[in-house]
CSV table of C-alpha atoms and ligand atoms in Angstrom, one decimal:
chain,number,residue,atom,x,y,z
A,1,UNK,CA,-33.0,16.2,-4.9
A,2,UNK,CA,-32.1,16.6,-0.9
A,3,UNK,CA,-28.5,16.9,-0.4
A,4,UNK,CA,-26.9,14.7,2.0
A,5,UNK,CA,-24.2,17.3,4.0
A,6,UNK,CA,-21.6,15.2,5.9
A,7,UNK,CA,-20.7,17.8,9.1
A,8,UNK,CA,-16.8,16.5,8.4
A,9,UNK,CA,-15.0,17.2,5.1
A,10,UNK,CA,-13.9,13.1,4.9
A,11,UNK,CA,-16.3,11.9,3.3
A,12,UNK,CA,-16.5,9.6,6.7
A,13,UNK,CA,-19.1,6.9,5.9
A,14,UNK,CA,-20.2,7.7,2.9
A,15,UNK,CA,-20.6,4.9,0.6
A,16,UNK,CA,-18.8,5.4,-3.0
A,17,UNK,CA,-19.5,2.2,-4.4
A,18,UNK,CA,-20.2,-1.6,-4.1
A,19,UNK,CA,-17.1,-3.9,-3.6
A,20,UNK,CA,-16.7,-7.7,-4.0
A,21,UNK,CA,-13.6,-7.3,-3.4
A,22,UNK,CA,-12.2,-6.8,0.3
A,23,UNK,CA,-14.3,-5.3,3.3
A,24,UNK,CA,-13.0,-3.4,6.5
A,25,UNK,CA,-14.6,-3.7,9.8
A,26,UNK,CA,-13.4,-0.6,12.2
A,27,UNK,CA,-15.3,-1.5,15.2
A,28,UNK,CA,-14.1,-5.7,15.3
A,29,UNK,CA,-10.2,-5.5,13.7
A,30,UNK,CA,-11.3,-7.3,10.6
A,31,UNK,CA,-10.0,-7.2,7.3
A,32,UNK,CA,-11.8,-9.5,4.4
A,33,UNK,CA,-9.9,-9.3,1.4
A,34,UNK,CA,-11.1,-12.0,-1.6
A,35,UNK,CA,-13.8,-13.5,0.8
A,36,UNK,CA,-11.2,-14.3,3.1
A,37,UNK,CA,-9.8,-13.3,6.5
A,38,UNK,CA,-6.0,-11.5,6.0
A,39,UNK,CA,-4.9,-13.4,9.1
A,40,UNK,CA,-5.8,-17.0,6.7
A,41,UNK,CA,-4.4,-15.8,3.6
A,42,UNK,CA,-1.0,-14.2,4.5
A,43,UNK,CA,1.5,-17.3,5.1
A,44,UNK,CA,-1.4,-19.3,2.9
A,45,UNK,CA,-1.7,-18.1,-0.6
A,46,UNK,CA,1.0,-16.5,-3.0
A,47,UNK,CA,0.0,-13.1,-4.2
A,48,UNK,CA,-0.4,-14.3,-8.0
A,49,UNK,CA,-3.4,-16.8,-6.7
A,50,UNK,CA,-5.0,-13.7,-4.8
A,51,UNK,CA,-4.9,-11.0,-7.9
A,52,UNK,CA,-6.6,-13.8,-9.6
A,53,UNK,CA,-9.4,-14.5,-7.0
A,54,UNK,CA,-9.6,-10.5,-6.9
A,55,UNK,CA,-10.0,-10.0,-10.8
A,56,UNK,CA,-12.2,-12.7,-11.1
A,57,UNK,CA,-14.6,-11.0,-8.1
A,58,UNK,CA,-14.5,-7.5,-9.9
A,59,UNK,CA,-15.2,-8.6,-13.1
A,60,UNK,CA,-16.4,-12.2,-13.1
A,61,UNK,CA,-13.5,-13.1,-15.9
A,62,UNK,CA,-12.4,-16.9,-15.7
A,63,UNK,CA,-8.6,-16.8,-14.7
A,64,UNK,CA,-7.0,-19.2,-12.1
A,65,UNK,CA,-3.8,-18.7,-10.0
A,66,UNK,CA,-1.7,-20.4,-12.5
A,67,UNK,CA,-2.6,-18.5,-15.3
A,68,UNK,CA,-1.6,-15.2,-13.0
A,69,UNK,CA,1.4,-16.5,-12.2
A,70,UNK,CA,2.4,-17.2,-15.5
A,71,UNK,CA,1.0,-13.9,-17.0
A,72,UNK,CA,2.5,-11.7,-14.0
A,73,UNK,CA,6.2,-13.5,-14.8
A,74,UNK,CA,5.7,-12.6,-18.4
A,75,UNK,CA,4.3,-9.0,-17.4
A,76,UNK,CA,8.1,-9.0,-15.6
A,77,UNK,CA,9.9,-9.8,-18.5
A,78,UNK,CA,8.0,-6.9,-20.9
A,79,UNK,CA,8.4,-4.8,-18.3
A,80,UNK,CA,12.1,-5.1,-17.8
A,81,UNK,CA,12.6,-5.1,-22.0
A,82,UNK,CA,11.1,-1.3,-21.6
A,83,UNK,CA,13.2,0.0,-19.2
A,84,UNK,CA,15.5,1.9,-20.9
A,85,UNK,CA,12.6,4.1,-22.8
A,86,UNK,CA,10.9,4.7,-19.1
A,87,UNK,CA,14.1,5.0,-16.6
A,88,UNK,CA,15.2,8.6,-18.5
A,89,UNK,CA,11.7,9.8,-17.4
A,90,UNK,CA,12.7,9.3,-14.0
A,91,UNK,CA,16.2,10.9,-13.7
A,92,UNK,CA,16.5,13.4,-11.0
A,93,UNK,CA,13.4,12.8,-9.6
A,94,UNK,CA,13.5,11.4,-5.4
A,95,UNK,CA,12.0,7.5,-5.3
A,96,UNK,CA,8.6,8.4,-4.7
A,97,UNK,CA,8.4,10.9,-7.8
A,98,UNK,CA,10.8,8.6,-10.1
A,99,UNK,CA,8.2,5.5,-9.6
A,100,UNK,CA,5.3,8.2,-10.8
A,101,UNK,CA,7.0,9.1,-13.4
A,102,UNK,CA,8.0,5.3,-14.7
A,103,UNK,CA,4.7,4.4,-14.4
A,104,UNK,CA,3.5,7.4,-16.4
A,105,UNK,CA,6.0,6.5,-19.3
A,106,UNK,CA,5.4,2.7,-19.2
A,107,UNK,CA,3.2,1.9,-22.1
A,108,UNK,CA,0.0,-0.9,-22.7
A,109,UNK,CA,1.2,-4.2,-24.6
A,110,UNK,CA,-0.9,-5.6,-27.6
A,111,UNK,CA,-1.0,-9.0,-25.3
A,112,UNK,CA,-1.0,-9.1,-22.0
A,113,UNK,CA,-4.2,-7.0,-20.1
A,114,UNK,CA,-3.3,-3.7,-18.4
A,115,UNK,CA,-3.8,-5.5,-15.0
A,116,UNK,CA,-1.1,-8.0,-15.5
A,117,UNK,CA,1.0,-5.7,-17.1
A,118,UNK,CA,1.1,-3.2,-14.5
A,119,UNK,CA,1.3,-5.7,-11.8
A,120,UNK,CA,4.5,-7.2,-13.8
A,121,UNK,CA,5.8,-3.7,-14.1
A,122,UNK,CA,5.7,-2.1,-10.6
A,123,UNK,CA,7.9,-5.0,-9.0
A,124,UNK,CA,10.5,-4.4,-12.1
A,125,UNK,CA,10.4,-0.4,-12.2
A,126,UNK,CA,10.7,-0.4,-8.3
A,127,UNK,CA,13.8,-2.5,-8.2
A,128,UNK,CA,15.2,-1.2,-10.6
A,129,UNK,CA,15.3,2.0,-9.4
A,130,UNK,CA,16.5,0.7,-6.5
A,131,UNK,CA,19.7,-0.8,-8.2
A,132,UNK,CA,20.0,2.2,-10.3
A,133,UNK,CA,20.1,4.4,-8.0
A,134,UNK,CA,23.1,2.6,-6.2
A,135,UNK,CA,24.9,2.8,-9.1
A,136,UNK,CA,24.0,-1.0,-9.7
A,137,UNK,CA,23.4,-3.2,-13.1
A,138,UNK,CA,20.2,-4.4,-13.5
A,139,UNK,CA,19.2,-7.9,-13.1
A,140,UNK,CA,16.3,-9.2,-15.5
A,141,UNK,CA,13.3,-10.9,-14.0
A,142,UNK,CA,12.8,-14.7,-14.0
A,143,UNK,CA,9.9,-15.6,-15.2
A,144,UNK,CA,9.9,-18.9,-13.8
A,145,UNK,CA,10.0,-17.3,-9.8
A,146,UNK,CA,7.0,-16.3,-8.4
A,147,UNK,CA,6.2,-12.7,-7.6
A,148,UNK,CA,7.9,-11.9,-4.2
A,149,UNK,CA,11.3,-14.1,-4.8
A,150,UNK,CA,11.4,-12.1,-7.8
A,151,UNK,CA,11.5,-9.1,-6.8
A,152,UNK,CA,13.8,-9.5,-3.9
A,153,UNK,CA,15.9,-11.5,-6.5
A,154,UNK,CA,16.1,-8.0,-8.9
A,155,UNK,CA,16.8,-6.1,-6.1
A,156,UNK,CA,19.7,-8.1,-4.5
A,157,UNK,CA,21.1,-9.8,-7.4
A,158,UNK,CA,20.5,-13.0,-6.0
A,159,UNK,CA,18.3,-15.6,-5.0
A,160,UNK,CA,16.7,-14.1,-1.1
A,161,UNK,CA,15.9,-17.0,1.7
A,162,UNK,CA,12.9,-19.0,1.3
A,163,UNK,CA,11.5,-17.0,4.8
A,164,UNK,CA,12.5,-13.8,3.3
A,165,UNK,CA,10.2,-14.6,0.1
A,166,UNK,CA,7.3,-15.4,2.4
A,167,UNK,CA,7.8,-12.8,4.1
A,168,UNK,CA,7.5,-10.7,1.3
A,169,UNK,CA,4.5,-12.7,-0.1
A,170,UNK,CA,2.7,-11.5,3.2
A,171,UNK,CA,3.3,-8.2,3.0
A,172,UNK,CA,2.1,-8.3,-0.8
A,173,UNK,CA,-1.3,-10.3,0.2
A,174,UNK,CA,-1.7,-8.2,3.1
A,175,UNK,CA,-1.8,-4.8,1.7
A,176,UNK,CA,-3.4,-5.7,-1.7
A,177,UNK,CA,-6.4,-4.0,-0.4
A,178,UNK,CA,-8.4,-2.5,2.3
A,179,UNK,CA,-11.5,-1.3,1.0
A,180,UNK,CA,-12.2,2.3,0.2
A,181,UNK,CA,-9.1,3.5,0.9
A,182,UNK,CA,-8.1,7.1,-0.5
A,183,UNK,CA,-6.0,5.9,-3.2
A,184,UNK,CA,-8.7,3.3,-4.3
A,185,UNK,CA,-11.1,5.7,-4.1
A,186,UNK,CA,-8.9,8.0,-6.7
A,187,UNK,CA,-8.5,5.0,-8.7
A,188,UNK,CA,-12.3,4.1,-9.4
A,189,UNK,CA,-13.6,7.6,-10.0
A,190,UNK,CA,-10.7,8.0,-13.2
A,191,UNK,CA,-12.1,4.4,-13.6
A,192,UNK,CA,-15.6,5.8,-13.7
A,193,UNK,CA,-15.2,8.2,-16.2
A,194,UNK,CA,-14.2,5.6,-18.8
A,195,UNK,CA,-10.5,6.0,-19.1
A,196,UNK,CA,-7.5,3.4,-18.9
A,197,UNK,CA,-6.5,1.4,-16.2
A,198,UNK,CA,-3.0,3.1,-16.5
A,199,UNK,CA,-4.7,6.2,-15.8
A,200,UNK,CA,-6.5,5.0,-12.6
A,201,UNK,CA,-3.4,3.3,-11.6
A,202,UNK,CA,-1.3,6.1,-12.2
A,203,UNK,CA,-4.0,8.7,-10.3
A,204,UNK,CA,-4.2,6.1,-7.5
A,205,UNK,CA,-0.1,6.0,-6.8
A,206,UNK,CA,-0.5,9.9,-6.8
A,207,UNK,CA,-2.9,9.1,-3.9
A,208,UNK,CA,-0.8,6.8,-1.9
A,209,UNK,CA,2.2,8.9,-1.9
A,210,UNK,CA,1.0,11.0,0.7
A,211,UNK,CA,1.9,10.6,4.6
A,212,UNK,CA,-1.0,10.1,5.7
A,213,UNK,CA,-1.6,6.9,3.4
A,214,UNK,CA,1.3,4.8,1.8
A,215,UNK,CA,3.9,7.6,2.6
A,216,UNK,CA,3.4,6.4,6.3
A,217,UNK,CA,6.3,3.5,6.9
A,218,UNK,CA,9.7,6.0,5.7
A,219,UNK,CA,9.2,8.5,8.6
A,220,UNK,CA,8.2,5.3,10.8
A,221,UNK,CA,11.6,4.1,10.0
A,222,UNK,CA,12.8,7.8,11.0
A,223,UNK,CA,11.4,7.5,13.5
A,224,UNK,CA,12.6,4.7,15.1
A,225,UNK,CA,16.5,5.4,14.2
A,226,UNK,CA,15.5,9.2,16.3
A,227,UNK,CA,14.5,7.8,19.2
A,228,UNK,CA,17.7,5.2,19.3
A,229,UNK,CA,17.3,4.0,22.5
A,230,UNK,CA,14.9,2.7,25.5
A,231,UNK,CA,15.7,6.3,27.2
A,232,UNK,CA,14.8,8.5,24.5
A,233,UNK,CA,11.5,7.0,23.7
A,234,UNK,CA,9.2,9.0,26.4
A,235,UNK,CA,11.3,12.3,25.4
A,236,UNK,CA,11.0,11.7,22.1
A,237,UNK,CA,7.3,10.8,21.6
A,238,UNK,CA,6.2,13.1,24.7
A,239,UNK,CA,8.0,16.4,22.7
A,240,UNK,CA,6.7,15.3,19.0
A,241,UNK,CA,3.1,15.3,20.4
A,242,UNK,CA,3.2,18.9,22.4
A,243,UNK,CA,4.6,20.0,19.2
A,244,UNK,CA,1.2,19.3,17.4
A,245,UNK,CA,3.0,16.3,15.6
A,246,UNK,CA,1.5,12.8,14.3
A,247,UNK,CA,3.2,9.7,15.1
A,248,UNK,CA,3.5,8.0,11.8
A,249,UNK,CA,2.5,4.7,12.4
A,250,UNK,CA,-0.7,5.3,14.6
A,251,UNK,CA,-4.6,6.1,14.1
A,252,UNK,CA,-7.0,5.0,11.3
A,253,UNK,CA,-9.9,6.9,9.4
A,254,UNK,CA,-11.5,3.4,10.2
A,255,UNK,CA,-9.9,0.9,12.8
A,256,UNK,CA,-11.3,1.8,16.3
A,257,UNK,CA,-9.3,-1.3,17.1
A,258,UNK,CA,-5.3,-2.2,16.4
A,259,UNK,CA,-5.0,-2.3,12.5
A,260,UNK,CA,-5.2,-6.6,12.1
A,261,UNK,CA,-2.4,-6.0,9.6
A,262,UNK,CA,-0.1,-4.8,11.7
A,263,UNK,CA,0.1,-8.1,14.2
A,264,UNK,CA,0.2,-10.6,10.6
A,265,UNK,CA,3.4,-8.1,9.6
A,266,UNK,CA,4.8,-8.6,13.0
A,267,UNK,CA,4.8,-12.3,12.4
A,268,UNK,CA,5.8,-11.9,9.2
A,269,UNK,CA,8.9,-9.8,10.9
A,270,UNK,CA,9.0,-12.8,13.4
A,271,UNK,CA,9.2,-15.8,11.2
A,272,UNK,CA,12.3,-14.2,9.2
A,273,UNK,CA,15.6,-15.9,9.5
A,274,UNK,CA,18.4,-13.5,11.4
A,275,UNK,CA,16.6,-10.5,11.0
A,276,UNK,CA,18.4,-7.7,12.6
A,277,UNK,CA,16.5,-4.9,14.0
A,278,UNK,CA,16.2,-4.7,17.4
A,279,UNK,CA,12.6,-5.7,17.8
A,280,UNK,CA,12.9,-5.0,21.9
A,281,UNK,CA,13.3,-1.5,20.7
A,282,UNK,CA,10.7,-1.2,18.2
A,283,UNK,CA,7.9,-2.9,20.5
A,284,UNK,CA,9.0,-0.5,23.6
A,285,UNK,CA,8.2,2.4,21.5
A,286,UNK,CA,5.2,1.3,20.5
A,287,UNK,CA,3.7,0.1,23.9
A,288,UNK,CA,4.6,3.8,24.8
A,289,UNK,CA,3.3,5.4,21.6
A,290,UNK,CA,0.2,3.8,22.0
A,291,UNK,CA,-0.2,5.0,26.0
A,292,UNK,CA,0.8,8.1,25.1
A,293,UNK,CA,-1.9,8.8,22.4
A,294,UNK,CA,-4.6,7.4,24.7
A,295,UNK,CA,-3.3,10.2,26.9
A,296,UNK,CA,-3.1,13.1,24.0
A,297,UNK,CA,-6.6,12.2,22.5
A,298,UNK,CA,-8.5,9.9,25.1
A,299,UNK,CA,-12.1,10.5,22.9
A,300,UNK,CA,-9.9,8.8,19.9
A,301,UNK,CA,-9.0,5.8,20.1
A,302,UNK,CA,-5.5,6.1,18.3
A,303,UNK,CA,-4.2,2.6,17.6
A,304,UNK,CA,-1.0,1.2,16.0
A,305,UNK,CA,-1.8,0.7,11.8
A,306,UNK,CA,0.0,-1.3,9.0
A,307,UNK,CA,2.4,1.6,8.5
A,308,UNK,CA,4.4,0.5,12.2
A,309,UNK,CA,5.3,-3.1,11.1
A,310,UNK,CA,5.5,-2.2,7.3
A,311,UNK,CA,8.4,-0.2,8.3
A,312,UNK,CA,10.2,-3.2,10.5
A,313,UNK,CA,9.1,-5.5,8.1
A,314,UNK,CA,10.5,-4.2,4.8
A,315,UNK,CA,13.8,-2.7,6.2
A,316,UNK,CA,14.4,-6.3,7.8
A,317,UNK,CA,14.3,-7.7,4.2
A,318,UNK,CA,17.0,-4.9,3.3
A,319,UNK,CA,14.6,-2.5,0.9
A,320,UNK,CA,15.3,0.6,1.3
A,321,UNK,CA,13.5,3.0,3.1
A,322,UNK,CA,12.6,5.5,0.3
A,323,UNK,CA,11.2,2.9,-1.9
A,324,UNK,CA,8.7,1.9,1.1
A,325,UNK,CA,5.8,3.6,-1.1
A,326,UNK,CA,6.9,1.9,-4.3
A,327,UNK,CA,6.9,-1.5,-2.6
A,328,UNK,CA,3.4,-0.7,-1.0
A,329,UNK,CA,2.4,0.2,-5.0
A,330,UNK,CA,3.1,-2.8,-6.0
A,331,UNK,CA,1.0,-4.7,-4.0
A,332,UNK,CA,-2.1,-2.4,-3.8
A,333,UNK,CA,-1.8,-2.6,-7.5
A,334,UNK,CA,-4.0,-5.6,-7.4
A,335,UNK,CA,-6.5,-4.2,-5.5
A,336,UNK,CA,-6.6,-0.7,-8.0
A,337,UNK,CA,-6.5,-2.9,-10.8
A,338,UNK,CA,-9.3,-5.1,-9.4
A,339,UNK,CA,-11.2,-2.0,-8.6
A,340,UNK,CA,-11.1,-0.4,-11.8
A,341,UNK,CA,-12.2,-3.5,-13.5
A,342,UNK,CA,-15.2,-3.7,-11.0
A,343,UNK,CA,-15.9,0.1,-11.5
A,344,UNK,CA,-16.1,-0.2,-15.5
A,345,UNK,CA,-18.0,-3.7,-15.2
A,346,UNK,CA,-20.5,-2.9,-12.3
A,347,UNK,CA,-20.2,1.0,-11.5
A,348,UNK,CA,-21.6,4.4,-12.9
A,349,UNK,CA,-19.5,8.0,-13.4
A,350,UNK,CA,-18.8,8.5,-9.9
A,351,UNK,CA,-19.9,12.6,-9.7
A,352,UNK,CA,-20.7,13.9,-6.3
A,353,UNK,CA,-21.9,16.7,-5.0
A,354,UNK,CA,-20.0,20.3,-3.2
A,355,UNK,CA,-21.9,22.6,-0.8
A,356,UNK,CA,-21.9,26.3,-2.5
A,357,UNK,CA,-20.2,28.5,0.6
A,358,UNK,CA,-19.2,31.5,-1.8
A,359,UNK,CA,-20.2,34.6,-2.4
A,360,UNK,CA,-23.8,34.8,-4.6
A,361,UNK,CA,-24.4,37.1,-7.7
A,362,UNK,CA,-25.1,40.5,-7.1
A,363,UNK,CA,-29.3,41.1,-6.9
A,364,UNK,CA,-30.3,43.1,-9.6
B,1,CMC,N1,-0.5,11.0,16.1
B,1,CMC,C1,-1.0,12.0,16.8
B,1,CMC,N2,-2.3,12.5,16.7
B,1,CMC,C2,-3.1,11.9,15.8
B,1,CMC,C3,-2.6,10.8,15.1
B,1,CMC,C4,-1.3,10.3,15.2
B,1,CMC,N3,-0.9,9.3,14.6
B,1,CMC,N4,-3.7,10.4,14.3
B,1,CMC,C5,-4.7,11.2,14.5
B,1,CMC,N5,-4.3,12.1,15.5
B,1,CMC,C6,-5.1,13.2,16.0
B,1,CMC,C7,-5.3,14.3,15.0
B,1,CMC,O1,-4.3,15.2,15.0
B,1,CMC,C8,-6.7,14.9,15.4
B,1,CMC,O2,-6.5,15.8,16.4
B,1,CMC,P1,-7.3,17.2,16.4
B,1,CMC,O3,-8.8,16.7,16.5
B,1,CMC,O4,-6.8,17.9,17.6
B,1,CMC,O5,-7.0,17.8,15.1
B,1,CMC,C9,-7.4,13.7,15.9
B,1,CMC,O6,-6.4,12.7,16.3
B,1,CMC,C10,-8.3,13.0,14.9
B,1,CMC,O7,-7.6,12.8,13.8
B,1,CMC,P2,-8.3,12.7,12.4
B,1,CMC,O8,-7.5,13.6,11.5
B,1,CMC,O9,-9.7,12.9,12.4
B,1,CMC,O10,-8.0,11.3,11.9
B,1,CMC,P3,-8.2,10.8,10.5
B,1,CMC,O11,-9.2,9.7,10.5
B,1,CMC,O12,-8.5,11.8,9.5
B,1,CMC,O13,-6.7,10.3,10.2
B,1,CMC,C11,-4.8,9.1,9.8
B,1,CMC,C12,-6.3,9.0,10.1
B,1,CMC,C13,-4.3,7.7,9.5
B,1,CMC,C14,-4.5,10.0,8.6
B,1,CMC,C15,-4.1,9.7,11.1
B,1,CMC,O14,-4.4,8.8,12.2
B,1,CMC,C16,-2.7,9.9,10.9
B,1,CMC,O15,-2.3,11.0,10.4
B,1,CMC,N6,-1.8,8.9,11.3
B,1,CMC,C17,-0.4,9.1,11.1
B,1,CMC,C18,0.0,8.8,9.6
B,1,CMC,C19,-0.1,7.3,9.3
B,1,CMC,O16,0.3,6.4,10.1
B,1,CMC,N7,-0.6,7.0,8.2
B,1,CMC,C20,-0.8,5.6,7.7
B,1,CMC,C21,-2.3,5.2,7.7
B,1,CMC,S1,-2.5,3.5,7.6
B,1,CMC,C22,-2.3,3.2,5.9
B,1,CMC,C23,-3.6,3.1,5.2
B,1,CMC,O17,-4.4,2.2,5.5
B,1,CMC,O18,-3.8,4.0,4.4
C-alpha cells in the first residue's frame, strides 16, 4: 500500500468521507447545506423542515418537516421531564463543561430516535442552564412552538418577538452544518466504529468546544467590549497581533473568501426589532481587523468567519455569552446527527493512517 503523506498535520484536503449533506466551496463563498444555498434557506425554512431534508439525505428515511416538528416538540418535553436526574451532573462545572456533562447524563427514550431526542434535548439542557444558573425557575417547553421561539421562550420566560424568533431560526439553519468540520469529523469516526449516536454527539460537542471552532463567538464578544470605542480599535488589534494573538472571529481552514455565513447573520442582526449593540462599532472593528490581517499575513487571505456575527447576533437576542457554544450545539446537532446516520448507513470504520517518526528497535 503507498502512503499518502500530507506535508501539513491538518489533514488539509483530505477526503474523510462522502456527504449528501451540505458542501463548502473556499475559493467562491458558498455554502450548500440540504441541496440548497444558506443565503435561500435562512429567512425561508424553519430549522425542523431542514433536520428533516438532512436526515432524509443521510439515510434515505421517509420523514417530512411536520413530522420533525412535531417529534422535536415532543423531544422538548422528554427532555425537560429528565432534568432533574441530568442538572446534578452539571453542578460546578462553567457552561461549556456543564452542557458536556448534561449531555453525557441524558439518556435514549424507548420512542423517540436518538436524533430527535438529542435535537429536543440540547435547546432544553442549554436553557436551562441558563436559568439555573441565574438562580431562575425553569420554564417547560411548549410543544406546540416551533424550535427557535421555544427556546428563547425557556430562556426568557416568555414569549420573544416574532423578528427575534427568526432570527434565531437563521442562526439554527445557518450553522446546522458546514461540511467536514472538526467536530463533524469527530462525530462520524465514533459513528464509524459502530457506537450510539449519543456517543458521536457527545465526542462531537467535545470537538466544538474548542476556540478555534465553536468556542470562537465568547472571546469575539470580549473582544468587542475591550476595544469599547472607535479610538481603541487600531491600538487594540494592532497590540493583540504583535503579541502573536488570533483575532477570534477571523480566518478559515477553508474560506479563501468572507465566510457567506457571516453577511446572512448580519442580516439576521439587521432585521431584529431594537436591537441594541452598537453595530457602527462592531462594523468599524471589523473593516480594521480585516486590513490589519491582510497586513500581518498578506500570503493568507484572513477573512471575517461565522464566529464575528454569531457573537452580535446571539448577544442581541439577550443569550448569554458563555452559553455561545451550547447555542451553536444545538444547531450543529442536526448536522452530527445527520452525519452519523449517513456514516452507519453509507460509510466504513474510518481508520487512518500515522507516519512512524520514533525511535526503531535496537538491530540485533
Ligand atoms: N488572527 C491572527 N492570525 C491568524 C488568524 C487570526 N484570526 N487566523 C490564522 N492566523 C495566522 C496563524 O497564526 C498562522 O500564522 P503562522 O503561519 O505565522 O503560524 C497563519 O495565519 C495560518 O493559520 P493556520 O493556523 O494555518 O490557519 P488554520 O486554517 O489552521 O486555522 C482558524 C483556521 C479558524 C483556526 C484560524 O483562522 C483561527 O484561529 N481563527 C480565530 C479563531 C476563530 O475565529 N475560530 C472560528 C472558526 S469559524 C467556525 C467554524 O467553522 O468552525
Amino acid at each position: 500500500m503507498t502512503l499518502q503523506v500530507n506535508p501539513v498535520t491538518g489533514l488539509d484536503g483530505v477526503i474523510a468521507a462522502e456527504t449528501a449533506l451540505s458542501h463548502v466551496d473556499g475559493e467562491k463563498g458558498e455554502l450548500i447545506i440540504g441541496g440548497a444555498s444558506v443565503g435561500d434557506i435562512a429567512f425561508a425554512e424553519d430549522f425542523e423542515a431542514l433536520a428533516a431534508r438532512l436526515w432524509v439525505l443521510a439515510d434515505g428515511s421517509q420523514r417530512d418537516a411536520g413530522d420533525a416538528r412535531r417529534l422535536i416538540g415532543m423531544a422538548r418535553v422528554r427532555a425537560f421531564e429528565r432534568l432533574s436526574a441530568v442538572l446534578p451532573a452539571t453542578d460546578g462545572l462553567p457552561m461549556v463543561d456543564a452542557f458536556r456533562a448534561a449531555l453525557a447524563a441524558m439518556a435514549p427514550d424507548d420512542d423517540l430516535p436518538d436524533e430527535i431526542l438529542l435535537t429536543g434535548a440540547m435547546g432544553v439542557v442549554a436553557a436551562a442552564l441558563v436559568r439555573s444558573r441565574n438562580g431562575e425557575r425553569l420554564i417547560a417547553p411548549d410543544p406546540e412552538l416551533g424550535h427557535a421561539a421555544d427556546i428563547l421562550r425557556m430562556l426568557r420566560g416568555m414569549q420573544a418577538h416574532e423578528s427575534e424568533v427568526a432570527g434565531l431560526n437563521a442562526y439554527l439553519v445557518t450553522v446546522s452544518d458546514h461540511g467536514m468540520n472538526a467536530s463533524t469529523f469527530a462525530g462520524r469516526v465514533v459513528a464509524s466504529t459502530g457506537a450510539s449516536p449519543f456517543m458521536a454527539i457527545t465526542a462531537a460537542y467535545c470537538a466544538l468546544s474548542g476556540p478555534l471552532h465553536g468556542g470562537a463567538p465568547e472571546p469575539v464578544l470580549n473582544m468587542l467590549d475591550a476595544i469599547g470605542s472607535a479610538d481603541n480599535i487600531a491600538p487594540w488589534i494592532d497590540a493583540a497581533l504583535s503579541r502573536g494573538e488570533r483575532l477570534m472571529g477571523f480566518g478559515h481552514r477553508i474560506y479563501r473568501v468572507r465566510d457567506p455565513r457571516a453577511d446572512v447573520l448580519k442580516t439576521a442582526f439587521e432585521r431584529l426589532e431594537g436591537a441594541v449593540r452598537d453595530m457602527n462599532l462592531a462594523a468599524q472593528v471589523e473593516a480594521y481587523a480585516r486590513k490589519a490581517l491582510e497586513a500581518h499575513k498578506p500570503d493568507r487571505k484572513l477573512d471575517t468567519n461565522v464566529e464575528f456575527y454569531t457573537a452580535i447576533l446571539l448577544d442581541a437576542l439577550k443569550i448569554p455569552r458563555q452559553a455561545f457554544t451550547p447555542i451553536f450545539a444545538a444547531a450543529r446537532v442536526v448536522g452530527w446527527t445527520a452525519h452519523a446516520l449517513e456514516q452507519q448507513y453509507k460509510g466504513r470504520l474510518l481508520r487512518p493512517a500515522s507516519l512512524y517518526v520514533g525511535p526503531m528497535p535496537a538491530k540485533r
